[in-house]
mmCIF file of C-alpha atoms in Angstrom:
data_model
loop_
_atom_site.group_PDB
_atom_site.id
_atom_site.type_symbol
_atom_site.label_atom_id
_atom_site.label_comp_id
_atom_site.label_asym_id
_atom_site.label_seq_id
_atom_site.Cartn_x
_atom_site.Cartn_y
_atom_site.Cartn_z
ATOM 1 C CA ALA S 821 203.395 88.223 -23.067
ATOM 2 C CA ARG S 822 204.987 91.535 -24.540
ATOM 3 C CA PHE S 823 207.115 89.618 -27.170
ATOM 4 C CA ALA S 824 203.997 87.472 -28.049
ATOM 5 C CA LEU S 825 201.982 90.794 -28.801
ATOM 6 C CA VAL S 826 204.842 92.359 -30.915
ATOM 7 C CA GLU S 827 205.016 89.209 -33.031
ATOM 8 C CA ARG S 828 201.293 89.741 -33.631
ATOM 9 C CA GLY S 829 201.931 93.338 -34.931
ATOM 10 C CA TYR S 830 201.332 95.453 -31.759
ATOM 11 C CA GLN S 831 203.639 98.375 -30.648
ATOM 12 C CA GLU S 832 204.229 98.776 -27.003
ATOM 13 C CA VAL S 833 203.417 102.468 -25.671
ATOM 14 C CA ILE S 834 204.114 103.927 -22.244
ATOM 15 C CA THR S 835 201.523 106.398 -20.874
ATOM 16 C CA TYR S 836 201.126 108.497 -17.922
ATOM 17 C CA SER S 837 199.404 106.882 -14.734
ATOM 18 C CA PHE S 838 197.734 110.203 -14.115
ATOM 19 C CA VAL S 839 194.635 110.719 -16.552
ATOM 20 C CA SER S 840 191.930 113.090 -17.094
ATOM 21 C CA PRO S 841 188.881 112.596 -14.644
ATOM 22 C CA ALA S 842 186.366 112.978 -17.454
ATOM 23 C CA LEU S 843 187.893 110.248 -19.387
ATOM 24 C CA GLN S 844 188.329 108.081 -16.418
ATOM 25 C CA GLU S 845 184.653 108.549 -15.585
ATOM 26 C CA ARG S 846 183.571 107.798 -19.104
ATOM 27 C CA MET S 847 185.558 104.546 -19.116
ATOM 28 C CA GLU S 848 184.668 103.373 -15.651
ATOM 29 C CA PRO S 849 181.748 105.193 -13.844
ATOM 30 C CA ASP S 850 181.507 102.621 -11.091
ATOM 31 C CA ARG S 851 185.009 102.710 -10.066
ATOM 32 C CA PRO S 852 185.923 105.919 -8.156
ATOM 33 C CA PRO S 853 189.688 107.028 -8.919
ATOM 34 C CA LEU S 854 192.196 108.413 -6.557
ATOM 35 C CA ARG S 855 192.487 112.200 -6.770
ATOM 36 C CA LEU S 856 195.818 113.771 -6.825
ATOM 37 C CA ALA S 857 196.524 116.394 -4.011
ATOM 38 C CA ASN S 858 199.018 118.354 -6.268
ATOM 39 C CA PRO S 859 198.251 117.307 -9.964
ATOM 40 C CA LEU S 860 200.300 118.497 -13.112
ATOM 41 C CA SER S 861 197.288 119.727 -14.757
ATOM 42 C CA ALA S 862 193.517 119.513 -14.694
ATOM 43 C CA ASP S 863 193.815 116.954 -17.437
ATOM 44 C CA MET S 864 195.994 114.733 -15.226
ATOM 45 C CA SER S 865 194.239 115.022 -11.784
ATOM 46 C CA VAL S 866 193.439 111.279 -11.123
ATOM 47 C CA MET S 867 195.257 108.000 -11.045
ATOM 48 C CA ARG S 868 194.140 105.540 -13.688
ATOM 49 C CA THR S 869 192.129 102.546 -12.603
ATOM 50 C CA SER S 870 192.686 100.992 -16.033
ATOM 51 C CA LEU S 871 195.179 101.258 -18.705
ATOM 52 C CA TRP S 872 192.548 101.937 -21.406
ATOM 53 C CA PRO S 873 192.302 105.883 -21.199
ATOM 54 C CA GLY S 874 195.952 106.058 -21.946
ATOM 55 C CA LEU S 875 195.763 103.734 -24.832
ATOM 56 C CA LEU S 876 192.653 105.470 -26.351
ATOM 57 C CA GLN S 877 194.634 108.778 -26.255
ATOM 58 C CA ALA S 878 197.579 107.120 -27.951
ATOM 59 C CA ALA S 879 195.394 105.763 -30.490
ATOM 60 C CA ARG S 880 193.621 108.707 -31.045
ATOM 61 C CA GLY S 881 196.976 110.521 -31.696
ATOM 62 C CA ASN S 882 197.966 107.993 -34.234
ATOM 63 C CA LEU S 883 194.665 107.970 -35.926
ATOM 64 C CA ALA S 884 194.883 111.791 -36.329
ATOM 65 C CA ARG S 885 198.292 111.230 -37.978
ATOM 66 C CA GLN S 886 196.537 109.080 -40.617
ATOM 67 C CA GLN S 887 197.521 105.743 -39.227
ATOM 68 C CA GLU S 888 194.636 103.553 -40.325
ATOM 69 C CA ARG S 889 195.810 100.397 -38.633
ATOM 70 C CA VAL S 890 196.906 100.839 -35.124
ATOM 71 C CA ARG S 891 197.813 97.903 -32.781
ATOM 72 C CA ILE S 892 199.059 99.285 -29.486
ATOM 73 C CA PHE S 893 199.644 97.697 -26.027
ATOM 74 C CA GLU S 894 200.905 98.559 -22.553
ATOM 75 C CA SER S 895 201.952 96.713 -19.591
ATOM 76 C CA GLY S 896 201.787 98.764 -16.269
ATOM 77 C CA LEU S 897 199.972 99.604 -13.283
ATOM 78 C CA ARG S 898 196.532 100.364 -12.468
ATOM 79 C CA PHE S 899 195.480 101.975 -9.130
ATOM 80 C CA GLN S 900 192.458 100.841 -7.162
ATOM 81 C CA GLN S 901 191.310 102.676 -4.040
ATOM 82 C CA SER S 902 189.469 100.443 -1.459
ATOM 83 C CA ASP S 903 188.789 101.621 1.894
ATOM 84 C CA ASP S 904 191.973 103.383 3.222
ATOM 85 C CA GLU S 905 194.234 101.122 0.949
ATOM 86 C CA LEU S 906 195.579 101.847 -2.395
ATOM 87 C CA ARG S 907 196.200 98.639 -4.397
ATOM 88 C CA GLN S 908 198.440 98.645 -7.431
ATOM 89 C CA ASP S 909 197.654 95.864 -9.948
ATOM 90 C CA ARG S 910 200.022 94.891 -12.820
ATOM 91 C CA THR S 911 197.948 94.777 -15.969
ATOM 92 C CA LEU S 912 198.514 94.140 -19.714
ATOM 93 C CA ALA S 913 196.181 96.121 -22.033
ATOM 94 C CA GLY S 914 195.779 96.420 -25.607
ATOM 95 C CA PHE S 915 193.999 98.293 -28.562
ATOM 96 C CA LEU S 916 193.401 97.557 -32.021
ATOM 97 C CA VAL S 917 191.579 99.095 -35.035
ATOM 98 C CA GLY S 918 191.817 98.759 -38.825
ATOM 99 C CA ASP S 919 192.678 95.923 -41.023
ATOM 100 C CA VAL S 920 193.930 92.641 -39.670
ATOM 101 C CA LEU S 921 197.229 92.596 -41.892
ATOM 102 C CA PRO S 922 199.154 95.765 -42.976
ATOM 103 C CA GLU S 923 198.569 96.726 -46.571
ATOM 104 C CA GLN S 924 200.111 94.454 -49.101
ATOM 105 C CA TRP S 925 199.346 93.094 -52.565
ATOM 106 C CA GLY S 926 198.982 89.430 -51.550
ATOM 107 C CA GLU S 927 195.993 89.787 -49.267
ATOM 108 C CA PRO S 928 192.744 91.693 -49.697
ATOM 109 C CA PRO S 929 191.973 94.208 -46.905
ATOM 110 C CA ARG S 930 189.752 92.914 -43.983
ATOM 111 C CA ALA S 931 188.970 94.960 -40.803
ATOM 112 C CA ALA S 932 189.742 93.365 -37.553
ATOM 113 C CA ASP S 933 186.893 92.041 -35.652
ATOM 114 C CA PHE S 934 186.073 90.625 -32.122
ATOM 115 C CA PHE S 935 187.503 87.153 -33.009
ATOM 116 C CA ASP S 936 190.854 88.761 -34.133
ATOM 117 C CA ALA S 937 191.175 90.439 -30.828
ATOM 118 C CA LYS S 938 190.284 87.347 -28.957
ATOM 119 C CA ALA S 939 193.050 85.158 -30.933
ATOM 120 C CA ASP S 940 195.514 87.871 -29.721
ATOM 121 C CA VAL S 941 194.357 87.381 -26.094
ATOM 122 C CA GLU S 942 194.408 83.762 -26.548
ATOM 123 C CA ALA S 943 197.955 83.847 -27.834
ATOM 124 C CA VAL S 944 198.872 85.673 -24.565
ATOM 125 C CA LEU S 945 197.000 83.267 -22.297
ATOM 126 C CA SER S 946 198.636 80.255 -24.028
ATOM 127 C CA LEU S 947 201.848 81.446 -22.585
ATOM 128 C CA THR S 948 200.389 80.273 -19.062
ATOM 129 C CA GLY S 949 200.624 76.791 -20.129
ATOM 130 C CA GLY S 950 196.927 76.443 -18.876
ATOM 131 C CA ARG S 951 195.005 77.901 -21.831
ATOM 132 C CA ALA S 952 192.182 75.255 -21.129
ATOM 133 C CA GLY S 953 191.296 77.010 -17.979
ATOM 134 C CA PHE S 954 190.464 80.196 -19.125
ATOM 135 C CA ARG S 955 186.895 80.899 -20.389
ATOM 136 C CA PHE S 956 185.206 83.889 -22.348
ATOM 137 C CA VAL S 957 181.889 84.850 -20.929
ATOM 138 C CA PRO S 958 179.508 87.213 -22.255
ATOM 139 C CA SER S 959 179.434 90.286 -20.264
ATOM 140 C CA ARG S 960 178.639 94.134 -20.076
ATOM 141 C CA HIS S 961 181.089 97.167 -19.560
ATOM 142 C CA PRO S 962 180.167 100.619 -19.706
ATOM 143 C CA ALA S 963 183.018 101.459 -22.278
ATOM 144 C CA LEU S 964 182.283 98.518 -24.304
ATOM 145 C CA HIS S 965 179.653 97.557 -26.991
ATOM 146 C CA PRO S 966 176.889 95.713 -25.200
ATOM 147 C CA GLY S 967 176.848 92.785 -27.687
ATOM 148 C CA GLN S 968 180.600 92.208 -28.177
ATOM 149 C CA THR S 969 182.096 91.957 -24.531
ATOM 150 C CA ALA S 970 183.538 89.227 -22.784
ATOM 151 C CA CYS S 971 184.796 88.725 -19.260
ATOM 152 C CA ILE S 972 187.947 86.381 -19.241
ATOM 153 C CA GLU S 973 187.808 83.953 -16.338
ATOM 154 C CA ARG S 974 190.029 81.462 -14.868
ATOM 155 C CA ASP S 975 188.685 79.130 -12.151
ATOM 156 C CA GLY S 976 185.630 81.171 -12.002
ATOM 157 C CA ARG S 977 187.662 84.479 -11.113
ATOM 158 C CA GLN S 978 187.633 87.453 -13.572
ATOM 159 C CA VAL S 979 191.321 88.079 -14.804
ATOM 160 C CA GLY S 980 190.294 90.220 -17.710
ATOM 161 C CA LEU S 981 187.999 92.119 -20.292
ATOM 162 C CA LEU S 982 187.662 91.862 -23.861
ATOM 163 C CA GLY S 983 185.391 93.946 -26.210
ATOM 164 C CA MET S 984 184.559 96.298 -28.967
ATOM 165 C CA LEU S 985 184.815 100.091 -27.922
ATOM 166 C CA HIS S 986 181.341 101.545 -27.569
ATOM 167 C CA PRO S 987 180.355 103.399 -30.554
ATOM 168 C CA ALA S 988 179.220 106.575 -28.648
ATOM 169 C CA LEU S 989 182.831 106.515 -26.863
ATOM 170 C CA ALA S 990 184.586 105.920 -30.089
ATOM 171 C CA GLY S 991 182.787 109.036 -31.677
ATOM 172 C CA GLU S 992 183.750 110.945 -28.749
ATOM 173 C CA MET S 993 187.348 109.983 -29.105
ATOM 174 C CA ASP S 994 187.340 110.507 -33.056
ATOM 175 C CA ILE S 995 188.023 106.820 -33.573
ATOM 176 C CA ALA S 996 186.518 105.684 -36.880
ATOM 177 C CA GLY S 997 185.728 101.817 -37.527
ATOM 178 C CA ASN S 998 185.538 99.248 -35.062
ATOM 179 C CA ALA S 999 188.060 99.315 -32.317
ATOM 180 C CA PHE S 1000 188.719 96.643 -29.802
ATOM 181 C CA LEU S 1001 190.183 96.810 -26.253
ATOM 182 C CA PHE S 1002 191.503 94.030 -23.812
ATOM 183 C CA GLU S 1003 192.856 94.081 -20.380
ATOM 184 C CA LEU S 1004 194.328 91.282 -18.241
ATOM 185 C CA ALA S 1005 195.329 91.502 -14.647
#
C-alpha cells in the first residue's frame, strides 16, 4: 500500500503518537483520547485516535515553506480507549492538497478534487484483490466537509473515511485550497 501511494506521488511521513489535546478534540470530539500521565509537553499530552492530527501538522509545515502541492501519508498506530482496555489499530492515512500533477509545461494546472482522492484510495483498496467488495457511502465527520465525506465500507463494516477537510478547520490550520484526507484501518 505504501509503494502504491509513493507511485501516485505521495511522500511518507512519520509523526508523533502524542498530539495536542486541542487538535485531537477538534478532529474527533466524540472520541475521548488517552491522556498521558507524564507528557513531553502540553502540546503532546494525549495519544492520537487518528493519524490525521499529525498529517495536518506536517502539511501545515510544508505549506508554510511554500510547497503548494502536498501529498503525504503515514502508516502507523492509532489508540482507542474502550472501558479499561487500550486498543492499538494499524492504520493508513493520507492528505492531499494542490494540483493533481506537479508543475509542468505539458499539462495545464488542475486542483485535486474529491474524485482524485477517491482514486488514490481505490488504488490502495485494489491491492486487496477484492475491490468490488468496497463501497463508498455518503457520511458525516466533524473534521470533514459535510457534502464531501464518504465512509468506506466492506461487507457492511466501516473500514475507513475519505473527505474534504472542513473549511473552518482548514482556515484554523492555515491550509489554503481544498484539502482531502483519508484513513483506512
